[in-house]
Coordinates of C-alpha atoms in Angstrom, one line a residue:
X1 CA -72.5 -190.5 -133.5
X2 CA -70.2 -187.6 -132.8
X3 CA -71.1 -184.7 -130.6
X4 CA -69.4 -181.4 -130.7
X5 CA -69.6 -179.6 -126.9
X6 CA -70.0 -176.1 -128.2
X7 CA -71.2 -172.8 -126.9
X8 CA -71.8 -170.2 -129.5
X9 CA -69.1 -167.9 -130.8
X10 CA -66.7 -170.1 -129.0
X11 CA -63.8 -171.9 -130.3
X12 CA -65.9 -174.5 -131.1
X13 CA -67.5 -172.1 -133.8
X14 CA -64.7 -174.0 -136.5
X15 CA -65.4 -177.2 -135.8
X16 CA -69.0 -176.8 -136.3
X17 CA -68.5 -175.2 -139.5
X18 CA -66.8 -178.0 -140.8
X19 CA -68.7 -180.3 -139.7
X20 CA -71.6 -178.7 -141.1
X21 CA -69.7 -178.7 -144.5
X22 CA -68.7 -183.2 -144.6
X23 CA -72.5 -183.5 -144.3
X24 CA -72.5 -186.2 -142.0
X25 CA -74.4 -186.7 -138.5
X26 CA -73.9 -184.7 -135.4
X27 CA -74.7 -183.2 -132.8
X28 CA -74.4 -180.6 -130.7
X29 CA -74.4 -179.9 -126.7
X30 CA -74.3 -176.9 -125.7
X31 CA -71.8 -176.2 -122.8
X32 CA -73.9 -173.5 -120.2
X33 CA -70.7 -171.0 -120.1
X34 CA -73.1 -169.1 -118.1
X35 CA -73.1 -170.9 -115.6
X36 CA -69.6 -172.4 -115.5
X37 CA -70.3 -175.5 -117.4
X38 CA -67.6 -176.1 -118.4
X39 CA -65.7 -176.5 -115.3
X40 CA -67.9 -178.5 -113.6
X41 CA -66.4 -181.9 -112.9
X42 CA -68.8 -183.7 -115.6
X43 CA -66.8 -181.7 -118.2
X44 CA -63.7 -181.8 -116.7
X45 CA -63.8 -185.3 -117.0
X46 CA -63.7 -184.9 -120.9
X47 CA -61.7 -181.6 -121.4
X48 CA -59.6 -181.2 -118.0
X49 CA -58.7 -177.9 -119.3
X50 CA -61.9 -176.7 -118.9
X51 CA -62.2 -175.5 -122.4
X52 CA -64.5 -175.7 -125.1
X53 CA -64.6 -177.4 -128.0
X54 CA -64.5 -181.0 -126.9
X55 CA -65.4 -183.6 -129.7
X56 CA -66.3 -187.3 -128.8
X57 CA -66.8 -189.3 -131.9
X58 CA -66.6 -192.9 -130.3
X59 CA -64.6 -194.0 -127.6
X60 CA -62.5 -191.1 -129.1
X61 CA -62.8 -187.8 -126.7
X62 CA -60.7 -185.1 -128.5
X63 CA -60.3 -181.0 -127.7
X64 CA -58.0 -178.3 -128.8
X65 CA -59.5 -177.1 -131.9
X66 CA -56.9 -177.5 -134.9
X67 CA -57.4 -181.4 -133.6
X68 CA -60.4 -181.7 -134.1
X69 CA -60.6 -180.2 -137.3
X70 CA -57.7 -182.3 -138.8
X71 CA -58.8 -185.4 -137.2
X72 CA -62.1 -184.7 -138.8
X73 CA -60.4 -183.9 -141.8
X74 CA -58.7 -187.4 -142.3
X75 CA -61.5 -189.2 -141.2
X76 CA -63.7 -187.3 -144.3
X77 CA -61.6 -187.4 -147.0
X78 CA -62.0 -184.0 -149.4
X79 CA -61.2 -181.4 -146.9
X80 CA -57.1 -181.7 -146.6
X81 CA -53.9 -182.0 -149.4
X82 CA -52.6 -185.7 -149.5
X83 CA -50.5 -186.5 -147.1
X84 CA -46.8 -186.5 -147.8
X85 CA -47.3 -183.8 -150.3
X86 CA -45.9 -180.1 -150.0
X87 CA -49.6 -179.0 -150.1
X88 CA -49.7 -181.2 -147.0
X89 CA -47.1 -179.0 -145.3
X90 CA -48.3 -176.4 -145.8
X91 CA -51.4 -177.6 -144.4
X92 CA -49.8 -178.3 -141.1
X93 CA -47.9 -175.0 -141.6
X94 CA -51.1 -173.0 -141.3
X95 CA -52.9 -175.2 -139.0
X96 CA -50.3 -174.7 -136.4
X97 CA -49.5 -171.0 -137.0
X98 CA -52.9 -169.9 -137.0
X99 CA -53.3 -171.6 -133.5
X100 CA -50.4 -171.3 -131.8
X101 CA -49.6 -168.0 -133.0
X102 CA -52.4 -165.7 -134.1
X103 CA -54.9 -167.6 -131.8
X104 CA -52.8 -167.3 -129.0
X105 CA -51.9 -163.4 -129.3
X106 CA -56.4 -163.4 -129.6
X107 CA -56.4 -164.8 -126.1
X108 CA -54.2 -162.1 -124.5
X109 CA -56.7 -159.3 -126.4
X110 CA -60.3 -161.2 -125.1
X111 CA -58.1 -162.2 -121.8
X112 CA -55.5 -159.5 -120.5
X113 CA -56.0 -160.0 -116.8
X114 CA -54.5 -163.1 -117.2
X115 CA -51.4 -162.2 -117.8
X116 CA -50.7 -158.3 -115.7
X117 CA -52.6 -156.3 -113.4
X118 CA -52.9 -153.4 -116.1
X119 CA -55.3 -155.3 -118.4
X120 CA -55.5 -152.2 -120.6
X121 CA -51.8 -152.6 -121.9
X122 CA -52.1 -156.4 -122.2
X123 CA -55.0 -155.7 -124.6
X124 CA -53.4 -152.8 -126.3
X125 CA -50.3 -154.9 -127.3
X126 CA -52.1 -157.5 -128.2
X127 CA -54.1 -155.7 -130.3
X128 CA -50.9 -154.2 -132.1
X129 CA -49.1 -157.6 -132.5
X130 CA -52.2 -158.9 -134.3
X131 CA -52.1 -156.4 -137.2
X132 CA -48.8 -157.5 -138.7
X133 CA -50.4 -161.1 -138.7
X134 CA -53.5 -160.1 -140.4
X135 CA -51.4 -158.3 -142.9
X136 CA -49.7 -161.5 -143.3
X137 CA -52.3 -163.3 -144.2
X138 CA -53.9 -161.1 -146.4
X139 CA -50.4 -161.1 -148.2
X140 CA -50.6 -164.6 -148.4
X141 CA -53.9 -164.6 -150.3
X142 CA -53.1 -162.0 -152.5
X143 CA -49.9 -163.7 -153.3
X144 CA -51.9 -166.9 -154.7
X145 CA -54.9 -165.7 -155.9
X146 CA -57.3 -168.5 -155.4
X147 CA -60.6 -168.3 -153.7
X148 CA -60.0 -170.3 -150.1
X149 CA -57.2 -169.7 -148.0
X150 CA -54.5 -172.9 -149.1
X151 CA -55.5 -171.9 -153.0
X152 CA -58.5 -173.2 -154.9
X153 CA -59.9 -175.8 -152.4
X154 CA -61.5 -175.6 -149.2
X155 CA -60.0 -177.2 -146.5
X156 CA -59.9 -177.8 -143.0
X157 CA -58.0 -174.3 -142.7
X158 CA -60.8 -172.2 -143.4
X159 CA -63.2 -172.3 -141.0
X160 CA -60.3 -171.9 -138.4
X161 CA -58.9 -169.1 -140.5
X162 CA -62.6 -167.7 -140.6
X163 CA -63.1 -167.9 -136.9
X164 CA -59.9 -166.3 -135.6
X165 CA -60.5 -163.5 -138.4
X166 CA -63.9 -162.8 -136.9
X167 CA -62.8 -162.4 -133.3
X168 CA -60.9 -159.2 -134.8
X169 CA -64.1 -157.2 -135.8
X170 CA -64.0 -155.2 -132.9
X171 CA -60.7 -154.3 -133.2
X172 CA -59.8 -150.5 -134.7
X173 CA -58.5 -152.7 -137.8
X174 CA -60.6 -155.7 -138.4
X175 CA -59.5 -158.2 -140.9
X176 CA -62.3 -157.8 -142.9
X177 CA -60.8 -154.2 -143.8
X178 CA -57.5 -156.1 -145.6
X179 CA -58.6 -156.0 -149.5
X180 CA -57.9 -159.7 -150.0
X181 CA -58.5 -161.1 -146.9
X182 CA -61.8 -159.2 -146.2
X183 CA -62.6 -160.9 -149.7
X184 CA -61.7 -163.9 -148.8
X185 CA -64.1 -163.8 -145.7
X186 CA -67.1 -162.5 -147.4
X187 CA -66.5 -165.9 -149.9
X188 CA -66.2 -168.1 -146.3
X189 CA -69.6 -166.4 -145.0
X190 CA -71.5 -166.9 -147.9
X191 CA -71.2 -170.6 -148.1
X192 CA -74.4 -172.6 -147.0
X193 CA -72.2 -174.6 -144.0
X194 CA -71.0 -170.9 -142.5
X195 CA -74.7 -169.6 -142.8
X196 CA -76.4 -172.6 -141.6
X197 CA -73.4 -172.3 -138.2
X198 CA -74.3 -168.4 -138.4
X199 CA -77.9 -169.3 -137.8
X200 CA -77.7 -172.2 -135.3
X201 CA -75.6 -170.3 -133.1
X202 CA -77.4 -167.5 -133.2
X203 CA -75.1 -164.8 -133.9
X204 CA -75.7 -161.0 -134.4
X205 CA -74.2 -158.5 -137.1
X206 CA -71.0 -157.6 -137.5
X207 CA -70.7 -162.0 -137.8
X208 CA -67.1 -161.1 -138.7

């Protein structure tokens, strides 16, 4: 059985999305951020970075989101381009960006003390560095035309494209306010996996 360790509106909010979409059983356990769950030495043993998603499907204990979602990806065929195909590439191409680049300017903006005593600048740049890669990505979609983010299927990209998009809607620019991206977000929320995530989890309007 795999097991998602999730807390809601996390970055575990993906994963659950797409596993919600294969259709096959899970389940979840909620990590108590609370009350510091997730660094507590129980869940330190399966994610010593104290972060959350972990997946355990088996003997396998996996974190780091764009991981988990490709690894579930292989495993449940439908949900990725073939492998050695450009589509493929591309796949990795956007897997990797939207974690290591837009994902990782979102952790300066939630996150600013982390990285200089005035916390207000942090967030303000980060903020500002963000907008050029929303516009990128609403280029991207315009550019191509079809419905999900990598063309006309869903993949593995979307729900981590969804969920880095949504931790922008409190910014002064949101994504959703990008004419083909907020489009493209609208078509993400309205599928039945997203609403059935949307309602487990609990979460309030503005969802994205």
């Amino acid at each position: 059985m795999i097991e998602l360790h999730y807390f809601p509106s996390n970055a575990s909010f993906a994963p659950h999305i797409l596993l919600e979409e294969l259709g096959i059983p899970f389940t979840l356990r909620v990590v108590d951020r609370a009350n510091n769950e997730h660094k507590s030495p129980a869940y330190l043993k399966l994610n010593p970075n104290g972060l959350i998603p972990t997946l355990v499907d088996g003997d396998l204990v996996l974190y780091e989101t764009a991981a988990i979602l490709m690894h579930l990806a292989d495993c449940h065929p439908g949900f990725a381009p073939a492998p050695g195909t450009a589509e493929r590439a591309e796949y990795y191409k956007w897997m990797v960006w939207l974690t290591n680049t837009l994902q990782a300017m979102l952790i300066h903006y939630f996150y600013p003390d982390r990285m200089a005593a005035d916390a207000a600048e942090v967030k303000a740049r980060a903020e500002a560095q963000v907008a050029p890669m929303l516009d990128q990505m609403d280029a991207h979609l315009a550019r191509h035309g079809g419905d999900w983010f990598l063309g006309d299927s869903y993949t593995a990209v979307d729900p981590l494209a969804f969920m880095l998009c949504r931790w922008t809607r409190m910014q002064v620019n949101p994504a959703k306010t990008r004419p083909a991206l907020g489009a493209y977000l609208k078509r993400v929320f309205d599928r039945a996996a997203t609403q059935r995530v949307v309602a487990k989890e609990g979460l309030q309007d503005p969802v994205y």
